[in-house]
Short mmCIF file of N, CA and C and ligand atoms in Angstrom, two decimals:
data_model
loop_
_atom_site.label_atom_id
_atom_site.label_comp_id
_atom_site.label_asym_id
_atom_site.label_seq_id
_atom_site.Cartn_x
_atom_site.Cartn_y
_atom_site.Cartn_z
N UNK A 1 84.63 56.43 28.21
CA UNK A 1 85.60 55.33 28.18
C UNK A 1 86.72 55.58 29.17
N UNK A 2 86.60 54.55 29.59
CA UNK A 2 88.13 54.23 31.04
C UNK A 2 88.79 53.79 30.49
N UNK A 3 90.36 53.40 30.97
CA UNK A 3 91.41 52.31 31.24
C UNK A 3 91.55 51.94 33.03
N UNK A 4 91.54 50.69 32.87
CA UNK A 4 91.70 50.17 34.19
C UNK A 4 93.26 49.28 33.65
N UNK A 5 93.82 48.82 35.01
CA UNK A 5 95.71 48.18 34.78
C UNK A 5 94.61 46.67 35.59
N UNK A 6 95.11 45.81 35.24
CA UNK A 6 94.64 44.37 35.99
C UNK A 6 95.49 43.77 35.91
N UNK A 7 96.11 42.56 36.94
CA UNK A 7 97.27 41.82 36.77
C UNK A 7 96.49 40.49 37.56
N UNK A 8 97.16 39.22 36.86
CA UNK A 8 96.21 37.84 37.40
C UNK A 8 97.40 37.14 38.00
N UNK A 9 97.50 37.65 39.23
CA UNK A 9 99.18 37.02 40.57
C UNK A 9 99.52 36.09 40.04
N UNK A 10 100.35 36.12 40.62
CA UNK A 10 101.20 34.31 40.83
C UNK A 10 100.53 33.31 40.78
N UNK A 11 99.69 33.78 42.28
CA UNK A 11 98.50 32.20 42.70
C UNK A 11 98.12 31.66 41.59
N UNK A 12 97.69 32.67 40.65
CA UNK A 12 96.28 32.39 39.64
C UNK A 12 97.07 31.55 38.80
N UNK A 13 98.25 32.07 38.17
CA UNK A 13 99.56 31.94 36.76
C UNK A 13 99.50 30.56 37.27
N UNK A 14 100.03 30.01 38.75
CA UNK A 14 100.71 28.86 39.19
C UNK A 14 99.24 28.00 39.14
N UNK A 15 97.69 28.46 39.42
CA UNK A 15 96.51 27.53 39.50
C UNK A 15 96.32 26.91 37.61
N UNK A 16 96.64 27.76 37.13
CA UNK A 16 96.01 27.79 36.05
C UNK A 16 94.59 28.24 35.37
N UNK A 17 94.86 29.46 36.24
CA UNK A 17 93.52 30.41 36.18
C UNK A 17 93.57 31.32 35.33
N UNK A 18 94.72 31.76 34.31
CA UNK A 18 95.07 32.67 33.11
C UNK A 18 93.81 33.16 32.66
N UNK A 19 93.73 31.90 31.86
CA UNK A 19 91.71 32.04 31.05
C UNK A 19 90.46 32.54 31.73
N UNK A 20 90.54 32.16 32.90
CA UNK A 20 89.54 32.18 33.66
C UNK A 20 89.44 33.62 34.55
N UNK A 21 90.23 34.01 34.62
CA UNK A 21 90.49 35.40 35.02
C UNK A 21 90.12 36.52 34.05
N UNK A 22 91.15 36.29 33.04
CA UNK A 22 90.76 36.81 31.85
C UNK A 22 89.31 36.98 30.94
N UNK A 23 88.87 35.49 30.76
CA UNK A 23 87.61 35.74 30.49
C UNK A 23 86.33 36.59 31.53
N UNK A 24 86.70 36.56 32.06
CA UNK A 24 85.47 37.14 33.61
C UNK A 24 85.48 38.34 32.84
N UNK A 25 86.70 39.50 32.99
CA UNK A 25 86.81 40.85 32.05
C UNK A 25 86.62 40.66 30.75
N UNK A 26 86.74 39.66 29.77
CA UNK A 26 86.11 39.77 28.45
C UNK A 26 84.96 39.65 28.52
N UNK A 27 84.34 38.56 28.95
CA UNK A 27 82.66 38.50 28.76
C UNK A 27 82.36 39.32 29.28
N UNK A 28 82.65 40.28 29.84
CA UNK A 28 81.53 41.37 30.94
C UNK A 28 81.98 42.44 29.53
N UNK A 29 82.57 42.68 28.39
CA UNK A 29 82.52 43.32 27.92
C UNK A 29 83.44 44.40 27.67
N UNK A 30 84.46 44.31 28.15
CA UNK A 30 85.52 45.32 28.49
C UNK A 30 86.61 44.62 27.53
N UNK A 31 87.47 45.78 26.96
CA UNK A 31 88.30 45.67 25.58
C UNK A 31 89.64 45.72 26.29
N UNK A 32 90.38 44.77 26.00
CA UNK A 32 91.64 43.90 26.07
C UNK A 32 92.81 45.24 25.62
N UNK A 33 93.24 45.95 25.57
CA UNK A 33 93.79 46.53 24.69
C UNK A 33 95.32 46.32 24.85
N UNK A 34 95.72 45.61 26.02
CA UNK A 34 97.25 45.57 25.99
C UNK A 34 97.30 44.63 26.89
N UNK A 35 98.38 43.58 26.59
CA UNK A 35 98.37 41.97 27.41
C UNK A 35 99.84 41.45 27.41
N UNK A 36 100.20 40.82 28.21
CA UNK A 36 101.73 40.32 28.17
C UNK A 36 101.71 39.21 29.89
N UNK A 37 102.93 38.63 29.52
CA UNK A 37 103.35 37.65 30.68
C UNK A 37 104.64 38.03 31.20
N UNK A 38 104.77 38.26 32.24
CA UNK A 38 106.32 38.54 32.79
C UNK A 38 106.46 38.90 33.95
N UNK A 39 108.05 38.40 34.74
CA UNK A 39 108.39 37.99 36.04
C UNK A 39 108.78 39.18 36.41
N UNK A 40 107.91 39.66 37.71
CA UNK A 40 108.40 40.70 37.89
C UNK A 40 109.66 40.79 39.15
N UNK A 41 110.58 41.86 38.74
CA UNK A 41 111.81 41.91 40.26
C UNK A 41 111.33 42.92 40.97
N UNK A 42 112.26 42.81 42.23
CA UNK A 42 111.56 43.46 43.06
C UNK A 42 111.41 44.93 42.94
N UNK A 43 112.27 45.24 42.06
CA UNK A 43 112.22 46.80 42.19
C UNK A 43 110.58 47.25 41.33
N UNK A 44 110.56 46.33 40.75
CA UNK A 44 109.06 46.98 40.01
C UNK A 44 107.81 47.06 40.59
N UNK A 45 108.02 45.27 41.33
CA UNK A 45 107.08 45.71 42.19
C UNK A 45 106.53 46.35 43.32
N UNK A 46 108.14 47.13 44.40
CA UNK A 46 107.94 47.57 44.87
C UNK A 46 107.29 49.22 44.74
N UNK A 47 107.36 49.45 43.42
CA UNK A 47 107.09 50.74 43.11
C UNK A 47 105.41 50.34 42.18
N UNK A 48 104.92 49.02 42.22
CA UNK A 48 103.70 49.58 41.94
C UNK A 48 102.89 49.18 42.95
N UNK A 49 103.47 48.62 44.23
CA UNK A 49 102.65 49.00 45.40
C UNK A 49 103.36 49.90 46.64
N UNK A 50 103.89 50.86 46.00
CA UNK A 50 104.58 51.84 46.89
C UNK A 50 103.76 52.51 47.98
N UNK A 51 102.65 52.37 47.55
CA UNK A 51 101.55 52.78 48.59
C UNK A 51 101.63 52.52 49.38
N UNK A 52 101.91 50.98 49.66
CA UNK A 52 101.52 50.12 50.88
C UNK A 52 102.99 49.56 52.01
N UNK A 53 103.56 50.61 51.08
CA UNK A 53 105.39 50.45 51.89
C UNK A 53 105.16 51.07 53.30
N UNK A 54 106.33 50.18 54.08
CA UNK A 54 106.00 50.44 55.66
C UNK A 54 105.07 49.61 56.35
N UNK A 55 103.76 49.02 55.22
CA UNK A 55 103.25 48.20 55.86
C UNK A 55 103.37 47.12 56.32
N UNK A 56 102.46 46.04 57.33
CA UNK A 56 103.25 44.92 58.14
C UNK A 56 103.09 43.86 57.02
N UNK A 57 102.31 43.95 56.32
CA UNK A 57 102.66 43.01 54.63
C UNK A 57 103.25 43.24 53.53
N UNK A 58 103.83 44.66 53.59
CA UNK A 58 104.81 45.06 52.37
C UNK A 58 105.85 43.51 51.96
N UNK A 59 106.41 43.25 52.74
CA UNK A 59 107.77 42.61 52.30
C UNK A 59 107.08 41.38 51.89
N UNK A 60 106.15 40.68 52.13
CA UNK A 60 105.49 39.30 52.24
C UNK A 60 104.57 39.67 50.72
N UNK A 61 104.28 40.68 50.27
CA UNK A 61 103.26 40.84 49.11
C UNK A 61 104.92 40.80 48.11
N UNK A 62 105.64 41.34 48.43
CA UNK A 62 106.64 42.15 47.44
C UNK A 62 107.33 40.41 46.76
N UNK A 63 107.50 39.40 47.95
CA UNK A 63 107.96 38.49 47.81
C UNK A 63 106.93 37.33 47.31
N UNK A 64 105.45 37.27 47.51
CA UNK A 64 104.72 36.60 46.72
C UNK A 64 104.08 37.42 45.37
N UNK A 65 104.21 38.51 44.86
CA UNK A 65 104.00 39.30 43.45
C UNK A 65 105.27 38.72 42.73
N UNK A 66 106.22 38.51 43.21
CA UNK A 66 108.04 38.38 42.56
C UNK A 66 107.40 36.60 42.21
N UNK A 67 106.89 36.07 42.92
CA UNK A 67 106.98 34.64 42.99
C UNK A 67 106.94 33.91 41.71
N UNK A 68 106.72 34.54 40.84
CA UNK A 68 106.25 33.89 39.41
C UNK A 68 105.70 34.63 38.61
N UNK A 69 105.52 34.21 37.71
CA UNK A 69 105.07 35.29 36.05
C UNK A 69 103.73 36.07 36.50
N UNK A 70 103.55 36.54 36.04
CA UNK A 70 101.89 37.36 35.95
C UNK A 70 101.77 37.82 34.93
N UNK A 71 100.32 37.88 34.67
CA UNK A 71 99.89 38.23 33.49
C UNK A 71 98.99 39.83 33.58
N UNK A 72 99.32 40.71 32.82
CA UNK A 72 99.19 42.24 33.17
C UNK A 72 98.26 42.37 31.83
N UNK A 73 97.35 43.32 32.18
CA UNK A 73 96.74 43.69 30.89
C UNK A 73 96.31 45.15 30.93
N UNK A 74 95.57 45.74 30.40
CA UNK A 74 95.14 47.05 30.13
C UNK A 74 93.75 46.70 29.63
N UNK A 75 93.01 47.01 30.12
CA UNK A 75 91.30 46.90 29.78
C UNK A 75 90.67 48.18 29.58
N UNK A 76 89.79 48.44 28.60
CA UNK A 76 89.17 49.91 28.25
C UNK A 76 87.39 49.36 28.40
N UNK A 77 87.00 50.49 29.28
CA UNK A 77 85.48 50.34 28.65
C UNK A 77 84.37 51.92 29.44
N UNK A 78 83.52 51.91 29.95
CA UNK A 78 83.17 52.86 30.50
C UNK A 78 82.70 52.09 31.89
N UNK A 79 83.32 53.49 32.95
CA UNK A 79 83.82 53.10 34.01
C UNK A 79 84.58 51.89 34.70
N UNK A 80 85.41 51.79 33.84
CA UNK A 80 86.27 50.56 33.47
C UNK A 80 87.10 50.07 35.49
N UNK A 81 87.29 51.02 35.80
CA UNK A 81 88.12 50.93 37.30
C UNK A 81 86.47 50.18 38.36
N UNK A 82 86.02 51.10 38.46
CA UNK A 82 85.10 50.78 39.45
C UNK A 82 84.24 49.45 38.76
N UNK A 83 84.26 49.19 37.77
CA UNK A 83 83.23 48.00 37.05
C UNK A 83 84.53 46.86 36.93
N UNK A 84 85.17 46.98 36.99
CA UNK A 84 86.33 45.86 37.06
C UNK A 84 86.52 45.48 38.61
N UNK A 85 86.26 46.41 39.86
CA UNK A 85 86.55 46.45 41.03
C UNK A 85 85.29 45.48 41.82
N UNK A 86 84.55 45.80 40.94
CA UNK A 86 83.15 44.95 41.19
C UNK A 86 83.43 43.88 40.78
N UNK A 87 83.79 43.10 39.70
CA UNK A 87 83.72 42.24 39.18
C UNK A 87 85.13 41.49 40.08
N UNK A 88 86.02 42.04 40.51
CA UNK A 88 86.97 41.37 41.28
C UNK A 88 86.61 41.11 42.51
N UNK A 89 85.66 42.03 43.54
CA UNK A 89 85.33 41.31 45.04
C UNK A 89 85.87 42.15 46.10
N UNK A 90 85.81 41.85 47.06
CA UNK A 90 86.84 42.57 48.08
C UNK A 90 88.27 42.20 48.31
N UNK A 91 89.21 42.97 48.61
CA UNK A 91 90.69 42.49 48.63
C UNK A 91 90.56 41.24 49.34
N UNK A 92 89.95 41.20 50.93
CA UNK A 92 89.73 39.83 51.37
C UNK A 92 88.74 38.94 51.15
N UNK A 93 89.17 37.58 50.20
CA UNK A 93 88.35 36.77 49.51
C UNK A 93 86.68 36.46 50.07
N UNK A 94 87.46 36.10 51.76
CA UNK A 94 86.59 35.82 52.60
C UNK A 94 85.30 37.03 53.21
N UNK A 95 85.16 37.99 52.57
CA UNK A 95 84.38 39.36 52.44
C UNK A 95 83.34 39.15 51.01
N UNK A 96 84.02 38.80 49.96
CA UNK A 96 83.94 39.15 48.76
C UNK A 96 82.80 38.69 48.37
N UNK A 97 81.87 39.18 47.72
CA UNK A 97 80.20 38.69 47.06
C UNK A 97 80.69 37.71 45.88
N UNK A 98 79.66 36.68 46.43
CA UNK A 98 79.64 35.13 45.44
C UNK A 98 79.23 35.65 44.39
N UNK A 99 80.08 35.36 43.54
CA UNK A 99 80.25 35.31 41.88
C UNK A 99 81.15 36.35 41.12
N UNK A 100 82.16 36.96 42.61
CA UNK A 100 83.04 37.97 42.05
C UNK A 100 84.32 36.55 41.81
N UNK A 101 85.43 37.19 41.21
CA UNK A 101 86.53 36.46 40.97
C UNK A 101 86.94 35.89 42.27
N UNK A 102 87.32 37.02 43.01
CA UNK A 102 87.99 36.44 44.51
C UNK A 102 86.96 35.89 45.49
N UNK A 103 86.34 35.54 45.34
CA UNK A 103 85.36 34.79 46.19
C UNK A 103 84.80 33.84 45.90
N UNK A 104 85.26 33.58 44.25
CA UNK A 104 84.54 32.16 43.58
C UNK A 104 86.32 31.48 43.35
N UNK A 105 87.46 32.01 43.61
CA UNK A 105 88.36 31.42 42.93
C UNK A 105 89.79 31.68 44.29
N UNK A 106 89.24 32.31 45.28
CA UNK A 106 90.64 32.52 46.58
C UNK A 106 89.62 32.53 48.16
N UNK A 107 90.40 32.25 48.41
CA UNK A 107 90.00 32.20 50.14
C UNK A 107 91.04 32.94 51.03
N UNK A 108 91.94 33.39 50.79
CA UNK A 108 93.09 33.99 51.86
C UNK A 108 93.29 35.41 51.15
N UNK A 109 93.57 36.22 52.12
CA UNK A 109 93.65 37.89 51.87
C UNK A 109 94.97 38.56 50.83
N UNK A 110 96.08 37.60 50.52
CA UNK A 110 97.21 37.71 50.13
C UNK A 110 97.26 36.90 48.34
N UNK A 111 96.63 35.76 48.86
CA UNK A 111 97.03 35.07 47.75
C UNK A 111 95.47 35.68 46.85
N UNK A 112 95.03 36.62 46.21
CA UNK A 112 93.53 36.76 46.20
C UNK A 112 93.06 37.11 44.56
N UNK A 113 94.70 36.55 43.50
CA UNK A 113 94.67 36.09 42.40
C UNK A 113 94.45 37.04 41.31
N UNK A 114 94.31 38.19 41.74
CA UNK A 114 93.71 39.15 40.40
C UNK A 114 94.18 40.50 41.58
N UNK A 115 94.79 41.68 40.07
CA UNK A 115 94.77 43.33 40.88
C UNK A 115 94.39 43.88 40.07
N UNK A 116 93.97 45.02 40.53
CA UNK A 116 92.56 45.98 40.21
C UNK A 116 93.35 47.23 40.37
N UNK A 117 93.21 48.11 39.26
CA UNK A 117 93.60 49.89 39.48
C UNK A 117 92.08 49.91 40.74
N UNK A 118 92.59 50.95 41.38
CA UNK A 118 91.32 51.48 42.30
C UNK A 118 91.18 52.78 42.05
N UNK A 119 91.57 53.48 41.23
CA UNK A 119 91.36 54.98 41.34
C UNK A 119 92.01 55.27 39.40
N UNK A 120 91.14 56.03 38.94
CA UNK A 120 91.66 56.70 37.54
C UNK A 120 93.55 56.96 37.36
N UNK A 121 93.57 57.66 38.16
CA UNK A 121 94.70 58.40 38.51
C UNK A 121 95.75 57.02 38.92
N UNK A 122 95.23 56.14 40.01
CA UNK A 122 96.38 54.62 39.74
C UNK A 122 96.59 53.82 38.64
N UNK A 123 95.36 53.83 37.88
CA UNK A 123 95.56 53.21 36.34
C UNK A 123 96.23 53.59 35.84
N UNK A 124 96.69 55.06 35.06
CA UNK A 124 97.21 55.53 34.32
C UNK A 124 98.71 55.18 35.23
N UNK A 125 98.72 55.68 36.67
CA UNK A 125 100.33 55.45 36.76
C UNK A 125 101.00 54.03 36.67
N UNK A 126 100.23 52.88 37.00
CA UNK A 126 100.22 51.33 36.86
C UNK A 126 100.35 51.00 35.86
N UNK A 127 99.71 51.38 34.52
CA UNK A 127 99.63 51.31 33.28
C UNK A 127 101.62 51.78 32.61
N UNK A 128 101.57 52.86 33.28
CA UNK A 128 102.75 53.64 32.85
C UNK A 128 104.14 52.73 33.15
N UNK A 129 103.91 51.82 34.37
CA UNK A 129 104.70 51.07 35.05
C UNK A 129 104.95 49.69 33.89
N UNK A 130 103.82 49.26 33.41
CA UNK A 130 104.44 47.75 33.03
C UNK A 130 104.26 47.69 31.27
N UNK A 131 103.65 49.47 30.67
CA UNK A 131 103.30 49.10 29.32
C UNK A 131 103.87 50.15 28.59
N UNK A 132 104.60 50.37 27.46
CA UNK A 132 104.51 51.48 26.83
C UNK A 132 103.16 51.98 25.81
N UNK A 133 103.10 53.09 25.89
CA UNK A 133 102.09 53.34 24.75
C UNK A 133 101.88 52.44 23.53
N UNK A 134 102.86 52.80 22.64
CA UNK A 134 102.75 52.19 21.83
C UNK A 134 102.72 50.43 22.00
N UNK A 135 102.61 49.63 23.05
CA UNK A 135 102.00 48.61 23.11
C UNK A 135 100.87 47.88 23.22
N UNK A 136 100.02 49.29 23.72
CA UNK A 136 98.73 49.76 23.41
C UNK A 136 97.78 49.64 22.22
N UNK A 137 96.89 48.82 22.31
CA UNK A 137 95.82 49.04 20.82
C UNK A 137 94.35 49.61 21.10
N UNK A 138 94.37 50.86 21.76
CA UNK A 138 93.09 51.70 22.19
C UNK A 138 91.98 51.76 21.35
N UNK A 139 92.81 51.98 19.58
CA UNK A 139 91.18 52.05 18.69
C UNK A 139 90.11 51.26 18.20
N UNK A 140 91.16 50.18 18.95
CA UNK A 140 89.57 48.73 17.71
C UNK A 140 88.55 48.49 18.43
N UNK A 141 87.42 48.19 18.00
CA UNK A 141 86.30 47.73 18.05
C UNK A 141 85.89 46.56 18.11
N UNK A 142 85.50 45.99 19.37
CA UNK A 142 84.61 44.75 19.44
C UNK A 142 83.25 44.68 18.48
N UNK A 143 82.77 44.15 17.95
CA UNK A 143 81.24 44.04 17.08
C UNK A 143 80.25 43.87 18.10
N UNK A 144 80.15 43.82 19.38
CA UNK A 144 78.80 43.94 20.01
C UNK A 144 79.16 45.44 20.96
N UNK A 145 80.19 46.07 20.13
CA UNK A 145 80.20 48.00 20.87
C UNK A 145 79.14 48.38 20.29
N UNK A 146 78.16 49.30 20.91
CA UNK A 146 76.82 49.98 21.08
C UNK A 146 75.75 49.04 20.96
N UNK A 147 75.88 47.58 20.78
CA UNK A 147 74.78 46.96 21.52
C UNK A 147 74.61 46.90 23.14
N UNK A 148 75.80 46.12 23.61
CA UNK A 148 76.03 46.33 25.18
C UNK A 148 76.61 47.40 25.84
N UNK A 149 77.54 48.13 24.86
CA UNK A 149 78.35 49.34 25.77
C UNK A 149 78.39 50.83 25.19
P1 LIG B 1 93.36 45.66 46.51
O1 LIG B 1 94.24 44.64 45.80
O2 LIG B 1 91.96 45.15 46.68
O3 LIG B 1 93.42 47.03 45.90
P2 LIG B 1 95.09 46.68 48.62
O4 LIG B 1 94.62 47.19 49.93
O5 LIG B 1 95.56 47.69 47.61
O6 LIG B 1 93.94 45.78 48.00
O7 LIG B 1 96.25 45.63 48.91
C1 LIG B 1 97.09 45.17 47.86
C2 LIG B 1 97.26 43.68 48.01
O8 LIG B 1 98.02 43.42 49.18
C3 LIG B 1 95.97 42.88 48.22
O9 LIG B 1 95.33 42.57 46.99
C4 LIG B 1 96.48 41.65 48.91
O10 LIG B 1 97.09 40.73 47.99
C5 LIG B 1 97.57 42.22 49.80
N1 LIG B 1 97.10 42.58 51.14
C6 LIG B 1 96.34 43.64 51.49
N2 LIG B 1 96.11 43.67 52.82
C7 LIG B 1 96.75 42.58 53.32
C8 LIG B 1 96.89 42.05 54.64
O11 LIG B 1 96.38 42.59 55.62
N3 LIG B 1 97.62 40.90 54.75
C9 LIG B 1 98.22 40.29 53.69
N4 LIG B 1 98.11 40.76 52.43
C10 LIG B 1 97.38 41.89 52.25
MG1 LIG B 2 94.99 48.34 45.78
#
């Protein structure tokens, strides 16, 4: 069992893609365990893409992530990062294999509606960023666990 961090942008919040985002990671089977809506400022988000500071899109991501609510969750399942990464596409929509999220639901490299932990080690610190533990519900059980997973 993994935790992967997923957040459904602005674009998606402002399309009305909440559900539709969301469901893609429920039906594939992966457990919800922590969910919320909220506007992020800049200081937060600059520190959960601190990675990408310096870059020639830092300030332009920092200012469309700020743009409006997002919806953040915490998903558990096995190999939860890389099977969520699949199921999202390539960062640029226009790359991305038909029937991932970003390639059935964005066309531009920025606006591309859904974020993905990419590495174990970014989940947990991403996770650490927008959730406390205890907001966390790690132990319950879906009723089709050990049929599909
Ligand atoms: P990822 O979201 O697939 O992990 P990253 O390389 O971590 O992709 O980039 C973070 C986000 O920054 C992307 O999802 C996208 O919204 C935006 N981004 C990445 N590269 C570019 C770019 O070259 N131009 C504009 N926005 C970009
Ligand atoms: Mg990334």
């Amino acid at each position: 069992m993994e935790r992967t961090f997923i957040a459904v942008k602005p674009d998606a919040v402002q399309r009305g893609l909440i559900g539709e985002v969301i469901q893609r990671f429920e039906k594939k089977g992966f457990k919800i365990i922590g969910l919320k809506i909220l506007q992020l400022d800049r200081q937060t988000a600059e520190k959960h893409y601190a990675e990408h500071f310096g870059k020639p899109f830092f300030e332009s991501l920092v200012d469309f992530i700020t743009s409006g609510p997002v919806v953040v969750m915490v998903l558990e399942g096995v190999n939860a990062v890389e099977a969520a990464r699949k199921l999202m596409g390539a960062t640029n929509p226009a790359n991305a294999d038909p029937g991932t999220i970003r390639a059935d639901y964005a066309h531009t490299m920025q606006r591309n509606v859904v974020h993905g932990s990419d590495s174990t080690v970014s989940a947990e610190r991403e996770i650490a960023i927008f959730f406390d533990e205890k907001e966390l519900i790690p132990g319950w059980k879906r009723d089709m666990e050990g049929q599909f997973i």
